[in-house]
Tab-separated table of C-alpha atoms in Angstrom:
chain	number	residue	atom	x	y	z
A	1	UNK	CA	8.970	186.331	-149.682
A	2	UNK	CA	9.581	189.929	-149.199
A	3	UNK	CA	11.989	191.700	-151.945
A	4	UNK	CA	14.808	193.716	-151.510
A	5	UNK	CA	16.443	196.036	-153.147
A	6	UNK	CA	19.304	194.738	-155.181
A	7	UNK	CA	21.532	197.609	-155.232
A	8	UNK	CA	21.035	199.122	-151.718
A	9	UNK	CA	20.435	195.938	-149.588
A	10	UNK	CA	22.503	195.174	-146.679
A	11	UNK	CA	23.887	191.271	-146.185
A	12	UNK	CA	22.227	191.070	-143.465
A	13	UNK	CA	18.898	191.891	-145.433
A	14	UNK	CA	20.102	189.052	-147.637
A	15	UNK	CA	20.430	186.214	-145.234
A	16	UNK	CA	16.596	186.605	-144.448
A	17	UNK	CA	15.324	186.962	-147.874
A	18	UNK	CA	17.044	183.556	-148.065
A	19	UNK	CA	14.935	182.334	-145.076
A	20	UNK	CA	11.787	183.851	-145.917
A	21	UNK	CA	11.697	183.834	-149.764
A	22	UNK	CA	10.310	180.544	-150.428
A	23	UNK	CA	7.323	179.501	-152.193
A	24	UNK	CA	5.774	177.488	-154.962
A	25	UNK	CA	5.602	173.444	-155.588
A	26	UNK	CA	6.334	171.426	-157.467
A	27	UNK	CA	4.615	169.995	-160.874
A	28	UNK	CA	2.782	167.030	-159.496
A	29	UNK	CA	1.094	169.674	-157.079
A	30	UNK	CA	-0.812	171.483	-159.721
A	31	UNK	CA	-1.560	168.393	-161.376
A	32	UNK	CA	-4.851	169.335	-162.305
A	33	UNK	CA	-5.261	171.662	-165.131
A	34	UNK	CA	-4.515	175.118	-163.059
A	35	UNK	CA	-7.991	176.408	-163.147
A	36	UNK	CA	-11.407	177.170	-161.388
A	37	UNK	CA	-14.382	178.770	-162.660
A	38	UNK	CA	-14.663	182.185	-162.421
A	39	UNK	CA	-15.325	182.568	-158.637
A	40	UNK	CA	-16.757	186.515	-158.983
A	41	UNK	CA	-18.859	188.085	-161.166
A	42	UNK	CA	-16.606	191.375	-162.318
A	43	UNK	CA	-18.517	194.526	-163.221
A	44	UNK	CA	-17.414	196.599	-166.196
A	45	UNK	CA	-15.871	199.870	-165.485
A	46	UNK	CA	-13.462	201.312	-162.687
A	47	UNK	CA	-12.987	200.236	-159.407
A	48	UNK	CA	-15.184	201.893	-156.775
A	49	UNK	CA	-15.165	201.800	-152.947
A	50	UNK	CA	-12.821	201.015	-150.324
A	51	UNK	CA	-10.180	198.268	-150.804
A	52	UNK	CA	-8.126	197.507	-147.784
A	53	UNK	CA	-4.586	195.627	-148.831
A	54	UNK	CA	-1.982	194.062	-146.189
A	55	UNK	CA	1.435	193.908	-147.749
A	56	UNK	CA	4.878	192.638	-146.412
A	57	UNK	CA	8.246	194.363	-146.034
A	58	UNK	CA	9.035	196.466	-148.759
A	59	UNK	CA	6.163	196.075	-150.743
A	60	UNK	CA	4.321	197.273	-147.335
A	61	UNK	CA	6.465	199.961	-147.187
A	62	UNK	CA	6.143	201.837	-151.108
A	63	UNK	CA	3.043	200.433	-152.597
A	64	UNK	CA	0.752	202.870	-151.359
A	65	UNK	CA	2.475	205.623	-152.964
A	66	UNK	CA	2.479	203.457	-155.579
A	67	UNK	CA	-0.892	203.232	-155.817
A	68	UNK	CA	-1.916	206.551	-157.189
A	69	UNK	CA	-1.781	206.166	-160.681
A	70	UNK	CA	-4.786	203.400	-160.246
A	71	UNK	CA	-6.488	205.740	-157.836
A	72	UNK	CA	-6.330	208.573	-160.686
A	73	UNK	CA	-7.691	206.254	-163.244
A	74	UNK	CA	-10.704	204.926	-160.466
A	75	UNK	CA	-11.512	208.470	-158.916
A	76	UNK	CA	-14.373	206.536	-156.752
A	77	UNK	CA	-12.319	204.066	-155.231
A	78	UNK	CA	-9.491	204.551	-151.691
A	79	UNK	CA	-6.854	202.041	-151.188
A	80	UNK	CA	-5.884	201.591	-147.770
A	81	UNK	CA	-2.483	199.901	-147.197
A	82	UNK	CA	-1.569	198.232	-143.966
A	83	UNK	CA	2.090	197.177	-143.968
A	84	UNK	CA	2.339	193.838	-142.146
A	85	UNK	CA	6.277	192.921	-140.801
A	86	UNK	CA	6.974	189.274	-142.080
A	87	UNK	CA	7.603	188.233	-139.114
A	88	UNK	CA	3.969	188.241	-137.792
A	89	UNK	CA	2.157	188.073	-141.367
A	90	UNK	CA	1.649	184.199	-141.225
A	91	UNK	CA	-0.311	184.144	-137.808
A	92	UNK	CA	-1.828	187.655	-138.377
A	93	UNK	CA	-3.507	185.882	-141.539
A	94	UNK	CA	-4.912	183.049	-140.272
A	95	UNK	CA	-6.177	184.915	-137.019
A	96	UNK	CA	-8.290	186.933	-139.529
A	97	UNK	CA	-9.594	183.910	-141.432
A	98	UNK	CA	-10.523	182.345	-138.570
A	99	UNK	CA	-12.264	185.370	-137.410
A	100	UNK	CA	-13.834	186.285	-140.563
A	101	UNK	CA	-12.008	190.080	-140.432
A	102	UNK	CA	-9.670	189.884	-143.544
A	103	UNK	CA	-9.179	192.657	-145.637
A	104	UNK	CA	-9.941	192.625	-148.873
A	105	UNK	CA	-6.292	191.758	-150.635
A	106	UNK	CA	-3.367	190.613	-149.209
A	107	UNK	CA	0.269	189.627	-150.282
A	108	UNK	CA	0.326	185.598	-149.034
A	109	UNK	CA	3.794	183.688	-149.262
A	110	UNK	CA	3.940	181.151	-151.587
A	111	UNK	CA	4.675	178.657	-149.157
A	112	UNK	CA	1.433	179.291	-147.465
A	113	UNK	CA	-0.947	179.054	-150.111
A	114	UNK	CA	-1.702	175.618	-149.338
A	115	UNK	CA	-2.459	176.755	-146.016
A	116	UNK	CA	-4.847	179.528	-146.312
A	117	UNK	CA	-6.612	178.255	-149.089
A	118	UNK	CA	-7.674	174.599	-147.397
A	119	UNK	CA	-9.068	176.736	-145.122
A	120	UNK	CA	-11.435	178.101	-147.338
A	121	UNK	CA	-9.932	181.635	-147.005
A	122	UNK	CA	-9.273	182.781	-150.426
A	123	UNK	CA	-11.124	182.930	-153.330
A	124	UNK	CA	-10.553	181.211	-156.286
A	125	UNK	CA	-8.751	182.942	-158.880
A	126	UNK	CA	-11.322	184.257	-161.795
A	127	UNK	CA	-9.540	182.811	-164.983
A	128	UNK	CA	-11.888	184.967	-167.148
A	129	UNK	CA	-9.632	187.964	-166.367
A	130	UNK	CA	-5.989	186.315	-165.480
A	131	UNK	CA	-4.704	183.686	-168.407
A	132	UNK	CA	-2.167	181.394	-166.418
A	133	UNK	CA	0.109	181.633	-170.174
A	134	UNK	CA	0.454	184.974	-169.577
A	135	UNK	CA	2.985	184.224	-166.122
A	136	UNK	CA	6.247	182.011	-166.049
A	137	UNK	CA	4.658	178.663	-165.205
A	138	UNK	CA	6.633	178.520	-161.480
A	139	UNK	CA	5.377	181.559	-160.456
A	140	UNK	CA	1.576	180.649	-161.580
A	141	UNK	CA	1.729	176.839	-160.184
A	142	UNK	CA	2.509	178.233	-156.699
A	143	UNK	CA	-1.315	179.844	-156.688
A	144	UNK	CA	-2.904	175.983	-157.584
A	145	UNK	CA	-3.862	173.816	-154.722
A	146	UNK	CA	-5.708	170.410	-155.637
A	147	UNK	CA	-6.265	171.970	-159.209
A	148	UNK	CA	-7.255	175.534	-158.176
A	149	UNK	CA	-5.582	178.697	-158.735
A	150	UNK	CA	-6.459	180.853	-155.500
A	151	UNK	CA	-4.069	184.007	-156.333
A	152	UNK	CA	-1.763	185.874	-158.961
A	153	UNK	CA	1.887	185.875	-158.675
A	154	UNK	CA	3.314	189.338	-158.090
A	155	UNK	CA	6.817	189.537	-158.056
A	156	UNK	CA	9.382	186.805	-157.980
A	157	UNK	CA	12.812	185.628	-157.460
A	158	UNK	CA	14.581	182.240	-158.435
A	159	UNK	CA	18.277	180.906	-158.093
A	160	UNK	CA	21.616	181.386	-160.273
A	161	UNK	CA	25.088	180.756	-160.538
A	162	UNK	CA	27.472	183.914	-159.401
A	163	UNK	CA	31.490	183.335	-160.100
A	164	UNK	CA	34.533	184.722	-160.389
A	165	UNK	CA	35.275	185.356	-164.187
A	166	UNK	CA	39.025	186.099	-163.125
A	167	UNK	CA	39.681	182.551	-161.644
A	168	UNK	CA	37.861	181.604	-164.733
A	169	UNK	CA	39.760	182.389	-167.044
A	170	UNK	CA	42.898	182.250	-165.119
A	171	UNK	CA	41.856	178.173	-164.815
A	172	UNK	CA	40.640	178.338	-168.807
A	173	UNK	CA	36.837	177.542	-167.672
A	174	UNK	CA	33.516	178.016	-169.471
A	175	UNK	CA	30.310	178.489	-167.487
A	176	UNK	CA	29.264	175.100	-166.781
A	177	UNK	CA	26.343	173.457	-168.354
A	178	UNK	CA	25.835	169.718	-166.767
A	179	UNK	CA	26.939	168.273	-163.297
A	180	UNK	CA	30.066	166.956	-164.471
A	181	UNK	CA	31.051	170.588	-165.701
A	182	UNK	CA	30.009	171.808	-162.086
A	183	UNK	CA	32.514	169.971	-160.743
A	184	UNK	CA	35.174	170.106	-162.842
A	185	UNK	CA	34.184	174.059	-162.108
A	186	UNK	CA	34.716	174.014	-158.873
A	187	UNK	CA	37.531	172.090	-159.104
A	188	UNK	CA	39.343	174.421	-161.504
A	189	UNK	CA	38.129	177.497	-159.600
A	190	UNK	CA	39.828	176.193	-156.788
A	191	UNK	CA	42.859	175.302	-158.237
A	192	UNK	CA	43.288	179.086	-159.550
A	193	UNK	CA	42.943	180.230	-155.961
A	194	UNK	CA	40.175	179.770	-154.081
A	195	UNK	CA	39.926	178.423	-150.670
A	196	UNK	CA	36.451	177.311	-151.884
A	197	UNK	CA	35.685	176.181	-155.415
A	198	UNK	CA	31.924	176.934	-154.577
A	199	UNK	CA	29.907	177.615	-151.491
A	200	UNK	CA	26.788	175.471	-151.362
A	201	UNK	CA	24.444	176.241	-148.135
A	202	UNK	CA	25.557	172.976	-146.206
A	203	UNK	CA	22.348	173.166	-143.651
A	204	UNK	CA	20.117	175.521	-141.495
A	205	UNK	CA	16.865	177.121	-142.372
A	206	UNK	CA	16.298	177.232	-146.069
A	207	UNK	CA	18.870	175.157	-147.350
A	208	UNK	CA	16.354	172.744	-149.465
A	209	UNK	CA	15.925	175.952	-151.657
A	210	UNK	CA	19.838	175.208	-152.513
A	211	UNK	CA	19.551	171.349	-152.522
A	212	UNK	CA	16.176	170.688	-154.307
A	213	UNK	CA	17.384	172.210	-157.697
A	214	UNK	CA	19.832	169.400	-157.877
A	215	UNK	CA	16.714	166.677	-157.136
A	216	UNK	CA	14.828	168.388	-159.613
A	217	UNK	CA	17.107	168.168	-162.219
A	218	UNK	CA	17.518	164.635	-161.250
A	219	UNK	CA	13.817	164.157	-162.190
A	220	UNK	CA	12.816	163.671	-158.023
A	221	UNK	CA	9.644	164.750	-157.131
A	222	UNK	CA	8.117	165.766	-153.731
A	223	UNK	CA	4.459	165.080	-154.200
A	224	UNK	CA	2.365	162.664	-156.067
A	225	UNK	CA	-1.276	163.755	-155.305
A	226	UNK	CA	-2.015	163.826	-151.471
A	227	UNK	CA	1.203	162.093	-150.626
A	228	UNK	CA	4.453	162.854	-150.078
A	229	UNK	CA	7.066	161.105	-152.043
A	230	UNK	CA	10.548	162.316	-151.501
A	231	UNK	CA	11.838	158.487	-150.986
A	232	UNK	CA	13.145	158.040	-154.423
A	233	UNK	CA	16.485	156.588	-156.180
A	234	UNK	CA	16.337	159.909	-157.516
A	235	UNK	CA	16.580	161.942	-154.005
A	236	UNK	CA	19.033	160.105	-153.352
A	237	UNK	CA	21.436	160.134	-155.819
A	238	UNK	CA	20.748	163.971	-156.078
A	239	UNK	CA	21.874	164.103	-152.087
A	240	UNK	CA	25.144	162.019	-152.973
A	241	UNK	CA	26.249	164.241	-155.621
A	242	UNK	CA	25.367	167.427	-153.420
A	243	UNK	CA	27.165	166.329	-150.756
A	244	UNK	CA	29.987	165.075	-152.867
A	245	UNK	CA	30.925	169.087	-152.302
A	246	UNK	CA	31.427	168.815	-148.955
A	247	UNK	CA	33.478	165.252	-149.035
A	248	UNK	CA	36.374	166.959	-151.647
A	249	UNK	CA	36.563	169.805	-150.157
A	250	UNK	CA	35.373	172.062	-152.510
A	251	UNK	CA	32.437	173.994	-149.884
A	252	UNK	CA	32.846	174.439	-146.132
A	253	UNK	CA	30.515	172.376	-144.161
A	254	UNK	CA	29.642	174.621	-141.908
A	255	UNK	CA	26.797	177.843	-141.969
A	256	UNK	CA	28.720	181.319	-143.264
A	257	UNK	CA	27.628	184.084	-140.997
A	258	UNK	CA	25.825	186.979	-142.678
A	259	UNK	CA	27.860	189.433	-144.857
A	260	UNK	CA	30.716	186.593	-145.005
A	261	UNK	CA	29.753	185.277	-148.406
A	262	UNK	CA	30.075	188.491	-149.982
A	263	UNK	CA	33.173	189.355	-148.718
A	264	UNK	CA	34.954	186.128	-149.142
A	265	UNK	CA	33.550	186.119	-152.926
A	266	UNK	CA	34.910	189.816	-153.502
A	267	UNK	CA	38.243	188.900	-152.208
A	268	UNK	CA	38.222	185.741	-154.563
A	269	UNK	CA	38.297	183.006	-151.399
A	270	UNK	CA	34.879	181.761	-152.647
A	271	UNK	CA	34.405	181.263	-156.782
A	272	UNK	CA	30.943	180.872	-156.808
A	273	UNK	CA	27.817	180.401	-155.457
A	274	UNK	CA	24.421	180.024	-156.155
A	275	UNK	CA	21.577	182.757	-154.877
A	276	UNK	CA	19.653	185.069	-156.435
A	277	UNK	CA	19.274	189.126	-157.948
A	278	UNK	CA	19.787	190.812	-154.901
A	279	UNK	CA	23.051	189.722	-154.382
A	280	UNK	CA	24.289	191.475	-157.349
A	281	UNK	CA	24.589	194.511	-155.177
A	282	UNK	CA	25.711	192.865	-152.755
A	283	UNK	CA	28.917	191.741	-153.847
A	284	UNK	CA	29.802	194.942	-156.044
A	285	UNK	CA	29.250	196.761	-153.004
A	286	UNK	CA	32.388	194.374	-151.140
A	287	UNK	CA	34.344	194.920	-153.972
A	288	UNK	CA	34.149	192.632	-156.652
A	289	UNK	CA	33.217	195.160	-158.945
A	290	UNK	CA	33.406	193.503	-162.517
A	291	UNK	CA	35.243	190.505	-161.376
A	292	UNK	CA	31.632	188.204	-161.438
A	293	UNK	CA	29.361	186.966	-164.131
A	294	UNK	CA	26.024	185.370	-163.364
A	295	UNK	CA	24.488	182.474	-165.353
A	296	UNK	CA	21.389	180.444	-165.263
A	297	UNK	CA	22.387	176.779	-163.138
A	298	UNK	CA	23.648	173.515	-165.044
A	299	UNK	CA	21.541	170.525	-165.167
A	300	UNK	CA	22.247	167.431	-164.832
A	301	UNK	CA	23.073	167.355	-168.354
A	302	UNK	CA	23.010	170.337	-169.953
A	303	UNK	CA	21.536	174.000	-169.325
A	304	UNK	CA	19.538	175.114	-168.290
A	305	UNK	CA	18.956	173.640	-165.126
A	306	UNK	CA	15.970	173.579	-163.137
A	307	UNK	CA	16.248	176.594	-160.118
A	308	UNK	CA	14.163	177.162	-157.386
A	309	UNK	CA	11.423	179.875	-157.794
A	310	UNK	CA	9.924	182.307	-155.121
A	311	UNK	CA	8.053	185.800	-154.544
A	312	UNK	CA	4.930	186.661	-153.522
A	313	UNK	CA	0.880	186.481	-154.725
A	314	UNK	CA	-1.771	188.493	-154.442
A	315	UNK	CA	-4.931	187.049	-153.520
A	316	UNK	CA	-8.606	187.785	-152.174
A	317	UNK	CA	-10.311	186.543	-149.000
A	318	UNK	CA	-13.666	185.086	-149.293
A	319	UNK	CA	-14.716	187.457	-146.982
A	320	UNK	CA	-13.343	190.471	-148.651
A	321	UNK	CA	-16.553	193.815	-148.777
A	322	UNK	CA	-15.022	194.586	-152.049
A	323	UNK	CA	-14.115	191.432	-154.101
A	324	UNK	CA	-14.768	193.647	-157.667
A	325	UNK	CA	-12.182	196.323	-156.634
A	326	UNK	CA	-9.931	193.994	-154.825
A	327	UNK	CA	-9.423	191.925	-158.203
A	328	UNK	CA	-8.905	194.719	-160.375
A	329	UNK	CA	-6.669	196.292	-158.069
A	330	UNK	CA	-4.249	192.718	-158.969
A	331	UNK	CA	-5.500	192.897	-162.560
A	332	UNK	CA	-3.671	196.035	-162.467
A	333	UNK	CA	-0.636	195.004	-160.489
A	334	UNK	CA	0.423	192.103	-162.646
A	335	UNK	CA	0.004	194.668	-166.253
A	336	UNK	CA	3.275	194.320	-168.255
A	337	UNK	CA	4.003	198.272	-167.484
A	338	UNK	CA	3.060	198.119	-164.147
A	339	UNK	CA	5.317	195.479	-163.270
A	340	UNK	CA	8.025	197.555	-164.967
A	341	UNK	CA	7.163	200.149	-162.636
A	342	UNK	CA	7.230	198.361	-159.446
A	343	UNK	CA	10.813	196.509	-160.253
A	344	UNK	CA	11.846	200.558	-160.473
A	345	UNK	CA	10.246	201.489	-157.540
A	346	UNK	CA	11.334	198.215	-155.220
A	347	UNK	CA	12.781	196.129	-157.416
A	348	UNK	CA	10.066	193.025	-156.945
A	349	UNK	CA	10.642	190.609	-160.184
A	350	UNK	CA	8.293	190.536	-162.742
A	351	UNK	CA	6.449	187.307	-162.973
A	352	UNK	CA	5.176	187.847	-166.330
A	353	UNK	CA	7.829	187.194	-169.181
A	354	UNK	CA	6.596	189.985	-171.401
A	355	UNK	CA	7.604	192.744	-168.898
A	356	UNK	CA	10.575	191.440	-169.319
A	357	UNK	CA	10.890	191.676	-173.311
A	358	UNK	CA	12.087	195.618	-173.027
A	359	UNK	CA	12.476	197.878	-170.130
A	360	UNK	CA	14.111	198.590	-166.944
A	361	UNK	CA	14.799	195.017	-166.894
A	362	UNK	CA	16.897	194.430	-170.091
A	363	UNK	CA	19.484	197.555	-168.866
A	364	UNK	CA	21.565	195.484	-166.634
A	365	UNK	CA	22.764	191.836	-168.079
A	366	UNK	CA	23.469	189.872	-164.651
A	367	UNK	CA	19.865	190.777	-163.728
A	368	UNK	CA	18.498	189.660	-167.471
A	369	UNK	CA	19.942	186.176	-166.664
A	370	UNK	CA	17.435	185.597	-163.898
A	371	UNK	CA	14.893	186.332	-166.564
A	372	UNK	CA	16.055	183.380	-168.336
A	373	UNK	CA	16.277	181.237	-165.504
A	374	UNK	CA	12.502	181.937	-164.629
A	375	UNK	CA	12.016	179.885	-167.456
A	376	UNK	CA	13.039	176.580	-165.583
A	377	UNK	CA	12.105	176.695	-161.997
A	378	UNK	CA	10.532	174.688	-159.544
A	379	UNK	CA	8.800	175.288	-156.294
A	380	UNK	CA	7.905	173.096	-153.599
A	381	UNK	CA	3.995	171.833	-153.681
A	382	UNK	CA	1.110	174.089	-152.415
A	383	UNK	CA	0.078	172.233	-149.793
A	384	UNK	CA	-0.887	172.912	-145.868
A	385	UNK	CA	2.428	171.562	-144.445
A	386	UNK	CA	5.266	172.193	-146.320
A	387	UNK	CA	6.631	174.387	-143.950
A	388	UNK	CA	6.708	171.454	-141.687
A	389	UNK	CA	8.264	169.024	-143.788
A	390	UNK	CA	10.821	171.980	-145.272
A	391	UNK	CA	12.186	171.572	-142.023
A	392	UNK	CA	12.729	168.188	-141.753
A	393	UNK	CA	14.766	168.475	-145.571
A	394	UNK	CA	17.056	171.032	-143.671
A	395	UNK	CA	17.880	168.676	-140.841
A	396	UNK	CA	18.576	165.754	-143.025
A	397	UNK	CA	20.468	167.648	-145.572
A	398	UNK	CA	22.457	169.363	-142.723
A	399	UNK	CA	23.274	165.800	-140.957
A	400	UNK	CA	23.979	164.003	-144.601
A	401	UNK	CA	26.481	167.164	-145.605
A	402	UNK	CA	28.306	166.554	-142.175
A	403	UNK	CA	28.575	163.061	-142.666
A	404	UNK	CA	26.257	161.817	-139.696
A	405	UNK	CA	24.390	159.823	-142.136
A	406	UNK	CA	24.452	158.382	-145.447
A	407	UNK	CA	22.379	159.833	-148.062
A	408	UNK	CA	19.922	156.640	-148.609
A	409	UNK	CA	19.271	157.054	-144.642
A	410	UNK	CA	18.688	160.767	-144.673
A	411	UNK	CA	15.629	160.585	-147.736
A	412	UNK	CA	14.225	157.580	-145.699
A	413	UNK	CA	13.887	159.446	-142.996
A	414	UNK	CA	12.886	162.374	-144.651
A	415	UNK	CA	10.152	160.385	-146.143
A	416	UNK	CA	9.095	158.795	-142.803
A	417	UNK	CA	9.033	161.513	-140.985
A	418	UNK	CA	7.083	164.018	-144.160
A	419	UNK	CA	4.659	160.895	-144.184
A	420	UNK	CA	3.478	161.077	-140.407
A	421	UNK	CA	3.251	164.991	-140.996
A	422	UNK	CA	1.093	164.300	-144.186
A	423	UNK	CA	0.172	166.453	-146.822
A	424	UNK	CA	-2.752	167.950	-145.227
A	425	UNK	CA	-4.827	167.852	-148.230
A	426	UNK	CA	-6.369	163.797	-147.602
C-alpha cells in the first residue's frame, strides 16, 4: 500500500511494500457497471473549512507540505494531516467507523475496501465529478464493491519483468512474450550463468501477488458474484506451470531474505525476476548499474500479460463534517499535474494514464514500462475477506511449490477452505 521511493529505498523497505502493497479485484468483482449516484451534493467554488486527512507511510509523511498549493488556491479552508504507520491503519480505521469519529478523508488499502465499505463507512464515490475512463481500469475497479465505487485511486504500483540484458544476449534471448518464451528464458538465462534462471516468490506472505498473474492470464477467476471460485481447470493448470519453476530448477524453493534478491541479481546469480518500480533503485544501487532492462510480463500467449495492480485510494467517511471539502481535496489529488507532482515529491504512481503522456514520468524508460503494464492488471476482488482467503493462497502455493501437494489438491483446498470463509458480501 504505502510507496516508496524508488531511488533512495532500502531492501528492507522493499520486502514490506511487497507485503503490504496489495489491493484491487478482480473483474467479476466490479461486475456491475462501476457506478453510484452522486452520493453528495458539491457546492461551486473553493473548498472552505477544516478537512482532517489520515495518510500512510510516506504519503503521511510529505503530503501536508504538499498540500499548500490547494490551500493557496482555497484561502478559507485548513488541512490537517495525521500520518497513520501501516502497521496500525487497518484497526485504527475500523475503530473509528465503529465509533462514528472518522476524519473526513483517509488513504484506505485496496485490499480493504471491501471491508470498510460493507460497513457502511464510506461514501459512495460522486461520479458527477470523477469519470472512471479517466483512471487505468485496475486501479478504478479496486474502489467498486457490489457495483459501487466508494473511493478514487491515488497512486499505484503493478508487477514487471527485471533481467539481466548481459546473460541475454550472451544466451541470444529476446524479452519473452508467451509462457513458452518464459521458460525457454529462464532456461537460457541460466545456461549463460546464472545459478537461477528466474526467482519467483516460492511462498510466505504475499506470494499470490506473484502467482495470480499467471491464473489470470490463464483466464482463472477468483470471484463470481458473492462466491468464491478459485476451483477451476484454469487455477490449476496456472499452479502446474508456476511450479514447474521450482521442479527444473530454475527458482530456489525457499523465501530470499531481504536485500538478497538485489544482490544476487547485481552479481548476475539471479536473471530475473518479477516486482515492481521501486526496485529499479534498488538493484542499481547493488551494482547492476546498466546491466538490467525491465519489460511488461508475457502472457500466456503473447504480451502483454496480465500483472497484478496495487496502491492506494482516497475515500470519504459517511461521517466526515466536511464531505464538500473532503471531495475536492481528492478531485484535486488525482489532476493530471498534480499527480505529476506527487510522483516528484514521493514517487506514488499515477493512476491516471494521461499524467503519464509527458512529464517526470516519461524521463526514465524502465519506469515508463510500468506505465504500459498498468494497462493490463488485475487485482484481487473488493470484498470483506480477502485478506483472509489471501492467506490461505500463500499456504497452498507455498506447500504446492515444495512439493507437499499436487497442484489439483492445493486449489481444492484453497477453494474449500475460501468457501467456509465466504465472501462476506451474501
Amino acid at each position: 500500500m504505502s510507496r516508496r521511493p524508488i531511488i533512495t529505498a532500502t531492501a528492507l523497505a522493499a520486502a514490506t511494500a511487497l507485503a503490504l502493497s496489495a489491493c484491487g479485484r478482480d473483474d467479476d468483482a466490479g461486475s456491475g457497471d462501476g457506478n453510484a449516484a452522486p452520493s453528495a451534493d458539491l457546492t461551486d467554488g473553493p473548498a472552505t473549512g477544516t478537512i482532517e486527512v489520515w495518510a500512510m507511510g510516506t504519503e503521511g509523511e510529505l503530503l501536508g507540505d504538499f498540500l499548500a498549493d490547494f490551500e493557496d488556491a482555497n484561502p478559507d479552508v485548513t488541512v490537517e494531516v495525521t500520518p497513520v504507520p501501516w502497521e496500525g491503519a487497518h484497526d485504527r480505521i475500523a475503530t473509528a467507523i465503529a465509533a462514528g469519529e472518522t476524519p473526513d478523508v483517509s488513504l484506505i488499502g485496496t485490499t480493504w475496501m471491501g471491508e470498510f465499505a460493507a460497513t457502511g463507512g464510506l461514501e459512495a464515490t460522486p461520479t458527477d465529478v470523477f469519470a472512471e475512463d479517466d483512471f487505468f481500469p485496475g486501479p478504478w475497479a479496486s474502489t467498486v464493491v457490489d457495483g459501487t465505487s466508494y473511493g478514487v485511486p491515488w497512486y499505484v504500483e503493478t508487477r514487471a519483468l527485471f533481467y539481466r540484458t548481459d546473460l541475454a544476449d550472451a544466451a541470444g534471448l529476446e524479452p519473452p512474450a508467451s509462457w513458452d518464451d518464459l521458460k525457454a528464458f529462464a532456461q537460457g538465462l541460466q545456461q549463460a550463468g546464472a545459478q537461477q534462471g528466474i526467482y519467483l516468490q516460492p511462498g510466505q506472505g504475499g506470494s499470490w501477488q506473484t502467482f495470480m498473474p499467471f491464473a489470470w492470464q490463464n483466464g482463472a477467476t477468483l470471484t463470481d458474484g458473492d462466491a468464491y471460485t478459485l476451483d477451476s481447470p484454469e487455477m490449476t493448470e496456472a499452479l502446474e506451470y508456476y511450479m514447474s519453476y521450482f521442479s527444473e530448477g530454475l527458482s530456489q524453493d525457499t523465501v530470499l531474505q531481504p536485500g538478497a534478491l538485489e544482490q544476487l541479481f547485481a552479481d548476475g546469480s539471479i536473471g530475473a525476476f518479477v516486482s515492481g518500480p521501486w526496485h529499479i533503485g534498488l538493484v542499481r544501487d547493488a551494482g547492476a548499474a546498466d546491466a538490467f532492462d525491465v519489460v511488461p510480463l508475457p502472457g500466456k500467449d503473447e504480451a502483454p500479460g496480465t500483472s497484478f495492480v496495487g496502491g492506494g485510494n482516497l475515500a470519504v467517511f459517511t461521517d466526515s463534517d466536511n464531505k464538500d471539502g473532503a471531495w475536492k481535496l481528492i478531485e484535486y489529488l488525482t489532476e493530471s499535474a498534480v499527480q505529476q507532482s506527487w510522483y516528484e515529491t514521493a514517487t506514488g504512481l499515477p493512476s491516471r494514464p494521461d499524467a503519464w503522456e509527458d512529464g517526470p514520468l516519461t524521463e526514465d524508460p524502465l519506469v515508463a514500462v510500468f506505465g504500459e503494464q498498468l494497462e493490463q492488471t488485475e487485482a484481487p476482488p473488493a470484498v470483506p475477506t480477502w485478506e483472509q482467503v489471501a492467506t490461505v493462497i500463500d499456504g497452498n502455493v507455498e506447500a504446492a511449490v515444495r512439493g507437499t501437494i499436487p497442484a489439483a489438491d492445493a486449489v481444492a483446498d484453497m477453494q474449500s477452505q475460501a468457501s467456509s470463509i465466504g465472501t462476506g458480501l451474501q
